[in-house]
mmCIF file with all atom_site columns, C-alpha atoms in Angstrom:
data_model
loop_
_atom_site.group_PDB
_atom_site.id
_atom_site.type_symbol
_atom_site.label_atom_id
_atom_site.label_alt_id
_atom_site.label_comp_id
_atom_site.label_asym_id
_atom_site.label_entity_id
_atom_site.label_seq_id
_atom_site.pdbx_PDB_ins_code
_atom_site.Cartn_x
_atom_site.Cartn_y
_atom_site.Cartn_z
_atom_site.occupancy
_atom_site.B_iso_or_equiv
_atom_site.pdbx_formal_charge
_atom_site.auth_seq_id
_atom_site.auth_comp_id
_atom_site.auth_asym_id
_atom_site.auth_atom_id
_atom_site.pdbx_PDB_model_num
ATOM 1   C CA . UNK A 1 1   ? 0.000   0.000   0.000  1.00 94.00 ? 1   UNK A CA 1
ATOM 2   C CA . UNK A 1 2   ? 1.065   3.590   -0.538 1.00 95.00 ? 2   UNK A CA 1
ATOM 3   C CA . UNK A 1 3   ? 1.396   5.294   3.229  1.00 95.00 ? 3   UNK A CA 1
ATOM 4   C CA . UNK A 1 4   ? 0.787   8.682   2.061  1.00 93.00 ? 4   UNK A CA 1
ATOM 5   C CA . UNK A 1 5   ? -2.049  8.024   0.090  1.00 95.00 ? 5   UNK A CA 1
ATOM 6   C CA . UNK A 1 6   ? -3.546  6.015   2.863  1.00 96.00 ? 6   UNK A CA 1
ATOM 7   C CA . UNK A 1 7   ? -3.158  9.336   5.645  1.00 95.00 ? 7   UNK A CA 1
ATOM 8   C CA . UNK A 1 8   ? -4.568  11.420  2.970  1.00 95.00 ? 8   UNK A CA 1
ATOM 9   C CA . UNK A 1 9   ? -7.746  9.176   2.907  1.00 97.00 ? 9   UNK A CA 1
ATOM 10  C CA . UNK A 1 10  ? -8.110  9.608   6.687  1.00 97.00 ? 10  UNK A CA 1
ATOM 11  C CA . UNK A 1 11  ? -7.393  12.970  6.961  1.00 96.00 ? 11  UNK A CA 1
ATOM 12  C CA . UNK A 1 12  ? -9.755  13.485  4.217  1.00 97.00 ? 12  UNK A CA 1
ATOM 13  C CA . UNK A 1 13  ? -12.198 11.512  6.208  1.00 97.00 ? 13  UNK A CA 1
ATOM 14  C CA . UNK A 1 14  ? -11.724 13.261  9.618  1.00 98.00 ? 14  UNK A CA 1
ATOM 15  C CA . UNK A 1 15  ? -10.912 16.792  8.983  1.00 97.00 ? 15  UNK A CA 1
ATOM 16  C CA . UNK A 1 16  ? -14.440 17.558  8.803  1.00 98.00 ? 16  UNK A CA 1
ATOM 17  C CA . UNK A 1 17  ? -15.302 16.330  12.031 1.00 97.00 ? 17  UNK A CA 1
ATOM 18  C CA . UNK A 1 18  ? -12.079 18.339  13.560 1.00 97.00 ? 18  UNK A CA 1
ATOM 19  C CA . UNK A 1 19  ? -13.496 21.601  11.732 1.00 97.00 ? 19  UNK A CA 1
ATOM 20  C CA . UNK A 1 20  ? -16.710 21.198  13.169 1.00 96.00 ? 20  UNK A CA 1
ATOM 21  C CA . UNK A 1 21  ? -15.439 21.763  16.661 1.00 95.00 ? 21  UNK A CA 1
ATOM 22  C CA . UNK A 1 22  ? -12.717 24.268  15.697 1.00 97.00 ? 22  UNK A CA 1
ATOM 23  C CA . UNK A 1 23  ? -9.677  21.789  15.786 1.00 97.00 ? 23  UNK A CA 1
ATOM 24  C CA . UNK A 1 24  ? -6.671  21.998  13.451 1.00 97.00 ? 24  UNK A CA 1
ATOM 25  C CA . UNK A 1 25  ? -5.748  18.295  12.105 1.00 97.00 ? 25  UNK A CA 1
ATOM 26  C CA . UNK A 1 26  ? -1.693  18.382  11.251 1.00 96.00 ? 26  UNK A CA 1
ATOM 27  C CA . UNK A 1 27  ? -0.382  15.382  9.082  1.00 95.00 ? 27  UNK A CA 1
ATOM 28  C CA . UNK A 1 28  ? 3.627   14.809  9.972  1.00 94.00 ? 28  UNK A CA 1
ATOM 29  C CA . UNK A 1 29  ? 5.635   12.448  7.598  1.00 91.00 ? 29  UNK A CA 1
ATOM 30  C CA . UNK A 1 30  ? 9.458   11.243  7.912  1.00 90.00 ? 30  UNK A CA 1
ATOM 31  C CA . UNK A 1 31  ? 11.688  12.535  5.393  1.00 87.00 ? 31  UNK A CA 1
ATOM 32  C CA . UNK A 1 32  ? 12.241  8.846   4.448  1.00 86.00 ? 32  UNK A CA 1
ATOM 33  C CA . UNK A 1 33  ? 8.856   7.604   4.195  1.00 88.00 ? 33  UNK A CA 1
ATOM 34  C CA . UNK A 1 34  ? 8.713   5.410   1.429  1.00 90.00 ? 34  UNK A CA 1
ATOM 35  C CA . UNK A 1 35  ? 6.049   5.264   -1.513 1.00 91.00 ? 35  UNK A CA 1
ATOM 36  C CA . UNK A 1 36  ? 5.094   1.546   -0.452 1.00 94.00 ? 36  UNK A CA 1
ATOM 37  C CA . UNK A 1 37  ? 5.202   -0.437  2.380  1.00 93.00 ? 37  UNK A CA 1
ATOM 38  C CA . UNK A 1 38  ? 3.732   -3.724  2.859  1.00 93.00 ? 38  UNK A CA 1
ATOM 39  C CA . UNK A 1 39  ? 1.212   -4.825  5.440  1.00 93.00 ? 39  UNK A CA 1
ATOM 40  C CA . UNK A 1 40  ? -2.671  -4.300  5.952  1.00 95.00 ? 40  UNK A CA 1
ATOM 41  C CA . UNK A 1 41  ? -3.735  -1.075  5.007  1.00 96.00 ? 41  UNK A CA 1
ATOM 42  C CA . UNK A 1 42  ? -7.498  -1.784  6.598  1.00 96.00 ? 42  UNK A CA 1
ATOM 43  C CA . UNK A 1 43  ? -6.375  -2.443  9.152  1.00 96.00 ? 43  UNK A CA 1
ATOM 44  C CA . UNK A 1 44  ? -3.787  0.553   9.910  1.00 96.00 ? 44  UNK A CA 1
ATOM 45  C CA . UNK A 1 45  ? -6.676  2.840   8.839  1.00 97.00 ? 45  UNK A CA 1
ATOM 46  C CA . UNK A 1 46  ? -8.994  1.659   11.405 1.00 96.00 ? 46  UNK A CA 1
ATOM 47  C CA . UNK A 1 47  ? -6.173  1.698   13.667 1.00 97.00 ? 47  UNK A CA 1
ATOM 48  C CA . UNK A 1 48  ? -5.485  5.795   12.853 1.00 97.00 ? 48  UNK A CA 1
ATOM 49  C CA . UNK A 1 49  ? -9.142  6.470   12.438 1.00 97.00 ? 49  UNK A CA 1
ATOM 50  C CA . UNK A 1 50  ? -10.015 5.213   15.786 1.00 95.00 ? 50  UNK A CA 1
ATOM 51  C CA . UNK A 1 51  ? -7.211  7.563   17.578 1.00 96.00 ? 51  UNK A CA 1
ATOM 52  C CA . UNK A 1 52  ? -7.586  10.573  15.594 1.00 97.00 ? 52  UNK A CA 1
ATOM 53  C CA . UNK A 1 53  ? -11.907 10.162  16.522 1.00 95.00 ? 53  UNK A CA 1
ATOM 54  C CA . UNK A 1 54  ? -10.680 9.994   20.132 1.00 93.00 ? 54  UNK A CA 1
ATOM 55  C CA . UNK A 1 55  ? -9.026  12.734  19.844 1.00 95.00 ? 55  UNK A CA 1
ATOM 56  C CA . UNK A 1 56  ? -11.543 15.101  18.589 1.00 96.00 ? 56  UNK A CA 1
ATOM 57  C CA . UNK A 1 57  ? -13.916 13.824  20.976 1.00 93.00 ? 57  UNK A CA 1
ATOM 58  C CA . UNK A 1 58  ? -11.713 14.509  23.868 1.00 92.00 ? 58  UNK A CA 1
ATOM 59  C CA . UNK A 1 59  ? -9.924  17.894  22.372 1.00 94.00 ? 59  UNK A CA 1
ATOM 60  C CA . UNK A 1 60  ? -12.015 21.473  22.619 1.00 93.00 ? 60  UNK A CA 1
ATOM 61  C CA . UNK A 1 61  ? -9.378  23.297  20.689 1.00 94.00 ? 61  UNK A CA 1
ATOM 62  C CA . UNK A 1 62  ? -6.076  23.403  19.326 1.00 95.00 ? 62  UNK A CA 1
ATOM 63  C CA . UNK A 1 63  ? -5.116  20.824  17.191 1.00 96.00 ? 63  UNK A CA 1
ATOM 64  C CA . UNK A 1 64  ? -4.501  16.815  16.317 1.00 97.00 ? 64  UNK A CA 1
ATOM 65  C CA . UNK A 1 65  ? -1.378  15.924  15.072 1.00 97.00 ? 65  UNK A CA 1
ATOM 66  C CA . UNK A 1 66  ? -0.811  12.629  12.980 1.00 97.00 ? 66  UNK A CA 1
ATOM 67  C CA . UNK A 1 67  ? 2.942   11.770  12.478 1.00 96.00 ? 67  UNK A CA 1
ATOM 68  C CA . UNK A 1 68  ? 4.586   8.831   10.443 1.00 95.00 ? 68  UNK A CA 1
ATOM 69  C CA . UNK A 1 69  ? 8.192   7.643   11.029 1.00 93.00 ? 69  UNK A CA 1
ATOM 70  C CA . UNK A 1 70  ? 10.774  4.543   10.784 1.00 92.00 ? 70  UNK A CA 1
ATOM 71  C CA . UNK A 1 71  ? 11.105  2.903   14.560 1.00 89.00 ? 71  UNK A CA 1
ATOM 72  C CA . UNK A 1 72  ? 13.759  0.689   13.067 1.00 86.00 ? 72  UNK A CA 1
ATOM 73  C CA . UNK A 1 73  ? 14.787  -0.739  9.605  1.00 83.00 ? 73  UNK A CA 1
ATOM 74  C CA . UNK A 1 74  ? 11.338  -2.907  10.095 1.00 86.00 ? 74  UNK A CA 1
ATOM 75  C CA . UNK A 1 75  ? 8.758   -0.914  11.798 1.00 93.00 ? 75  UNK A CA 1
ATOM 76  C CA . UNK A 1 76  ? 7.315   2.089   11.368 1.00 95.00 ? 76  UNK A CA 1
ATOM 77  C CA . UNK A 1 77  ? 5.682   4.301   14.015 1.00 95.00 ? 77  UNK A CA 1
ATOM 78  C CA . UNK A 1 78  ? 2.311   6.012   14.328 1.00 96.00 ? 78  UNK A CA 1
ATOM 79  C CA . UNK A 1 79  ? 1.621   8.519   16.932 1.00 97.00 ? 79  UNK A CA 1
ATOM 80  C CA . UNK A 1 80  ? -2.051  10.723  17.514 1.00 98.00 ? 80  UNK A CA 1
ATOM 81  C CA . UNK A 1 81  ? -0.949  13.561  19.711 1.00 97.00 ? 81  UNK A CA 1
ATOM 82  C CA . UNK A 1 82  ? -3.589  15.812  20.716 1.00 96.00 ? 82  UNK A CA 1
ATOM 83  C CA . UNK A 1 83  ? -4.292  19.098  22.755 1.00 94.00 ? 83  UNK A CA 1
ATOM 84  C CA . UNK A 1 84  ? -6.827  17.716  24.659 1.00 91.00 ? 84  UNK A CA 1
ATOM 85  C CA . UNK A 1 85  ? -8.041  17.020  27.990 1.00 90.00 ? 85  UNK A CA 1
ATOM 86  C CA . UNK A 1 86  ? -6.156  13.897  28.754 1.00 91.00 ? 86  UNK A CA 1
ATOM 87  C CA . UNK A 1 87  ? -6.135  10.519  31.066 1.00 88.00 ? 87  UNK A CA 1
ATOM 88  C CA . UNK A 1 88  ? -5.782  10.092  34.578 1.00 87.00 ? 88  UNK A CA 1
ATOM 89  C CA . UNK A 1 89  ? -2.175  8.518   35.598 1.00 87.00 ? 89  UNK A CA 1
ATOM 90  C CA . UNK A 1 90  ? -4.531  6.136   37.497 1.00 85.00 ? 90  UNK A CA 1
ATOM 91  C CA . UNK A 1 91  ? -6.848  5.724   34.428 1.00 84.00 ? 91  UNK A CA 1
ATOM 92  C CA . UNK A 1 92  ? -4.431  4.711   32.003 1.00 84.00 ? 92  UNK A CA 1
ATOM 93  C CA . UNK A 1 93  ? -3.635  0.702   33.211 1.00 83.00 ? 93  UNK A CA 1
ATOM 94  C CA . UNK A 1 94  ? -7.619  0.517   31.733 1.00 77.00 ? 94  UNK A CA 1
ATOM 95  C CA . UNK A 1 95  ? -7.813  2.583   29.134 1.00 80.00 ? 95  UNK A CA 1
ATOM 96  C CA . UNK A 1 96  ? -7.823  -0.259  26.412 1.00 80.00 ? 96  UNK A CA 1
ATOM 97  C CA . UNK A 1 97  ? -10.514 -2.484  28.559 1.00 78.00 ? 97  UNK A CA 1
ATOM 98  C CA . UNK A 1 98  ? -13.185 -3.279  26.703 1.00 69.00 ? 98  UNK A CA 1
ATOM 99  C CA . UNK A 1 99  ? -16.294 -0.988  27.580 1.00 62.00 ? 99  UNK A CA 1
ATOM 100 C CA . UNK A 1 100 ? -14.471 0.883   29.758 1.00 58.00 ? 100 UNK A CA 1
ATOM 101 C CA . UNK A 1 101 ? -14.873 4.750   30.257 1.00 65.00 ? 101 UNK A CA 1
ATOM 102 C CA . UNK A 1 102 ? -13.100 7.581   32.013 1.00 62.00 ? 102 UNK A CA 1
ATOM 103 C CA . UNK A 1 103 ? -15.344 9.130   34.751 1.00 58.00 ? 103 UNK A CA 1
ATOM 104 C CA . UNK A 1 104 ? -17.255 11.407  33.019 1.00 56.00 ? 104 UNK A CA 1
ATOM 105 C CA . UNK A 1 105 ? -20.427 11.059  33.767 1.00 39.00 ? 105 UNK A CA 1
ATOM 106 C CA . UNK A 1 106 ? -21.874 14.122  31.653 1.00 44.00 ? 106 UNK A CA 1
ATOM 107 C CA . UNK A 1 107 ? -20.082 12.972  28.424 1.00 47.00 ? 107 UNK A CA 1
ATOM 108 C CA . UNK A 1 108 ? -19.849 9.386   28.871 1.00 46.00 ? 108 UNK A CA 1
ATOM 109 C CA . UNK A 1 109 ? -23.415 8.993   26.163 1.00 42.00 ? 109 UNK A CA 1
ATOM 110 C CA . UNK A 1 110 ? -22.607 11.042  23.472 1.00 49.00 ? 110 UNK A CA 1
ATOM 111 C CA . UNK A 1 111 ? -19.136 9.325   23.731 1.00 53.00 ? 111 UNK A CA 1
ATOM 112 C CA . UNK A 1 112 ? -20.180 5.571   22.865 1.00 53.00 ? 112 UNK A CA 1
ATOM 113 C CA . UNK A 1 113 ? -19.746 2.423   24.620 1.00 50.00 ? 113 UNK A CA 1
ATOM 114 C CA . UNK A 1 114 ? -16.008 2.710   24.749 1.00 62.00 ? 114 UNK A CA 1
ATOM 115 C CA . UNK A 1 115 ? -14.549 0.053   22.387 1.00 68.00 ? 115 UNK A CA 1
ATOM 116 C CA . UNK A 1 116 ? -12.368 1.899   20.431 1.00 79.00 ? 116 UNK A CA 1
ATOM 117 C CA . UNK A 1 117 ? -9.184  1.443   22.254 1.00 90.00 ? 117 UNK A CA 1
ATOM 118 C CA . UNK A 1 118 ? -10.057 -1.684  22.597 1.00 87.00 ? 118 UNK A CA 1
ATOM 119 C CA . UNK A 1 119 ? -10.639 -2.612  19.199 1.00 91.00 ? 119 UNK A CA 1
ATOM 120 C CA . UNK A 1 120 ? -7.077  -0.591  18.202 1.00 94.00 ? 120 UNK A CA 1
ATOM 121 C CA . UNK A 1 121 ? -5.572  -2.637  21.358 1.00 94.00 ? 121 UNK A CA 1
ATOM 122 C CA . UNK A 1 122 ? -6.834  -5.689  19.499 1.00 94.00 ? 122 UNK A CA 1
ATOM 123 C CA . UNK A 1 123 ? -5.701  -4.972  15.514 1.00 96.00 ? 123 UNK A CA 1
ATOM 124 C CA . UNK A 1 124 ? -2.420  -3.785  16.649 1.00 96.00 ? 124 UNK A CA 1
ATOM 125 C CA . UNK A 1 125 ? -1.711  -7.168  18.328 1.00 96.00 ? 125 UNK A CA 1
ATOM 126 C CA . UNK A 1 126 ? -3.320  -9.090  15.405 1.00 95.00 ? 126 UNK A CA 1
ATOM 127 C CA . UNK A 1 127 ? -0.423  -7.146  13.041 1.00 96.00 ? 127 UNK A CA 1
ATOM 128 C CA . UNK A 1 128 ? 2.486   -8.083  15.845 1.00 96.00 ? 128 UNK A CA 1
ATOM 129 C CA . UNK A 1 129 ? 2.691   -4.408  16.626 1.00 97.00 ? 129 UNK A CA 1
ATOM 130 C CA . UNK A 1 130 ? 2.857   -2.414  19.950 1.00 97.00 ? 130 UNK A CA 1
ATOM 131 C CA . UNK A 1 131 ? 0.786   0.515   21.349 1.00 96.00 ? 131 UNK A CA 1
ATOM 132 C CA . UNK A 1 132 ? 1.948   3.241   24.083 1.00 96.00 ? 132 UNK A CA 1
ATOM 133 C CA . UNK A 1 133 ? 0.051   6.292   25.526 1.00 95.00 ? 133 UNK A CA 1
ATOM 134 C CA . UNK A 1 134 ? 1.628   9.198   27.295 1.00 95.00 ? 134 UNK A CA 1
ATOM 135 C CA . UNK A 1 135 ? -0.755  11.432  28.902 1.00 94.00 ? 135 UNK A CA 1
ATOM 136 C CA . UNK A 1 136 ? -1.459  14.474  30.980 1.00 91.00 ? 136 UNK A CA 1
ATOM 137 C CA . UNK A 1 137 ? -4.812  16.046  32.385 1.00 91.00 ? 137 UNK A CA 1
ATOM 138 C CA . UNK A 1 138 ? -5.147  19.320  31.299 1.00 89.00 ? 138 UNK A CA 1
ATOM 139 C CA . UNK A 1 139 ? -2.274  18.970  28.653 1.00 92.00 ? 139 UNK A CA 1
ATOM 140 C CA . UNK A 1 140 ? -3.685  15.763  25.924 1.00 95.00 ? 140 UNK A CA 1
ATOM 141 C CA . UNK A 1 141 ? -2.490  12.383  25.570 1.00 96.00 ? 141 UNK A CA 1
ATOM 142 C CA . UNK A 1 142 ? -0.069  11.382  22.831 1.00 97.00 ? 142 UNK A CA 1
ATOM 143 C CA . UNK A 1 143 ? -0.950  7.362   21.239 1.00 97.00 ? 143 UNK A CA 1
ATOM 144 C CA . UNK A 1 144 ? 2.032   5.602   19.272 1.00 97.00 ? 144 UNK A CA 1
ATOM 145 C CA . UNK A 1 145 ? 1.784   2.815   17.598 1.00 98.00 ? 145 UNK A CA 1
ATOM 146 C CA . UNK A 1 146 ? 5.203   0.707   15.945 1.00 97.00 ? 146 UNK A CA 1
ATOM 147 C CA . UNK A 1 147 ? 3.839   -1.849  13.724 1.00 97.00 ? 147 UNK A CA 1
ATOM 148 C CA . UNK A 1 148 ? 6.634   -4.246  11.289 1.00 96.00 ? 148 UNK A CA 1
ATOM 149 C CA . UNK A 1 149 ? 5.984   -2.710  8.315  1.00 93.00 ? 149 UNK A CA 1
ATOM 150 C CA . UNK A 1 150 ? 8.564   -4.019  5.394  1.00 88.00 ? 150 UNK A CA 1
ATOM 151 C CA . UNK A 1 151 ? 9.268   -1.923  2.605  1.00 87.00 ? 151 UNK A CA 1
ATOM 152 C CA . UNK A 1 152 ? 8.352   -4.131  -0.541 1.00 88.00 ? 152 UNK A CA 1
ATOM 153 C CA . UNK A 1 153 ? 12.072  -4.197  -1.675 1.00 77.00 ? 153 UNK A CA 1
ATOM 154 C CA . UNK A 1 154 ? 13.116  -5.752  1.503  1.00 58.00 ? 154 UNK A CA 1
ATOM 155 C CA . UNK A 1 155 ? 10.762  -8.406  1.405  1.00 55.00 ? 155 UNK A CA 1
ATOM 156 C CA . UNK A 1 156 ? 11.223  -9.569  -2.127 1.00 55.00 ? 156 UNK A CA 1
ATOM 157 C CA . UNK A 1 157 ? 14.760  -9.886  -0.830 1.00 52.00 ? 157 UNK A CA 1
ATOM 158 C CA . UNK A 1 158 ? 14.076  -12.533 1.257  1.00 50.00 ? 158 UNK A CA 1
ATOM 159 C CA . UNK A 1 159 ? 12.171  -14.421 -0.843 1.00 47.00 ? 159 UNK A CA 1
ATOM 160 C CA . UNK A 1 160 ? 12.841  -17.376 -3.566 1.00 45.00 ? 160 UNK A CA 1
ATOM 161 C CA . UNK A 1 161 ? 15.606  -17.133 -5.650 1.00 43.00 ? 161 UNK A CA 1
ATOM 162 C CA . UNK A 1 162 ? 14.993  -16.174 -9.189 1.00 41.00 ? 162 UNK A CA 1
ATOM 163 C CA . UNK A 1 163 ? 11.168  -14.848 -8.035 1.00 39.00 ? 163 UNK A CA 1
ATOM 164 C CA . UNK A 1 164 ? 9.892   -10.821 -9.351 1.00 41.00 ? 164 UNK A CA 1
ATOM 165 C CA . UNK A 1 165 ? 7.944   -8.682  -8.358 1.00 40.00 ? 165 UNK A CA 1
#
């Protein structure tokens, strides 16, 4: 799949939502991203999708930042930083529990039944990838995924002798 075309899609899909509640959303790519990378793009755009969507529903203003960059010579990292309210210290051991929701009584229904973590939790295992969170109240939470992403050169490399691509 071709990464940039992929973020484009999703910030295609989601800047709309952002500009409907005043939020800038800020696309960051290494200098050395390459034009394919191998892996499953449905996947990785659920992934993003369901982070940036957190985001906006837990940001009143400033912006969302998506950034793309090598981890090591086979993974590539995703971070979702945002300017929003963030997560408890004490909050974060359950953040990616299934159903489970920061106390928040007053926002908890409009915010669904909190299986989106979850559900990223989940596809980033499925693709043998990691996820972190960094967080402070009052200053917004910052969600990186690394996920072994081969460039399509490298894998043809260790394939059978003699085979093309």
């Amino acid at each position: 799949f071709r990464p940039v075309d992929l973020f484009d899609q999703i910030q295609a899909q989601m800047k709309p939502l952002a500009d409907e509640k005043g939020l800038s959303l800020v696309m960051g790519y290494s200098a050395e991203m390459p034009a394919m990378l191998l892996g499953d793009p449905l996947r990785l755009q659920q992934i993003v999708i369901n982070l940036v969507s957190n985001a906006i529903k837990y940001s009143d203003s400033g912006s969302i930042t998506i950034e793309i960059g090598r981890a090591r010579q086979d993974s590539w990292l995703f971070s979702v930083r945002d300017q929003g309210r963030g997560i408890a210290e004490t909050d974060l051991e359950n953040i990616f529990e299934p159903f489970w929701q920061a106390e928040d009584s007053a926002r908890t229904s409009a915010f669904g039944v909190g299986l989106g973590l979850s559900i990223v939790q989940q596809f980033v295992e499925l693709m043998n990838g990691k996820i972190e969170v960094t967080s402070e109240l009052g200053q917004g939470s910052v969600f990186t995924v690394t996920l072994p992403l081969l460039l399509p050169a490298v894998a043809s490399a260790g394939g059978a002798a003699g085979s093309q691509d």
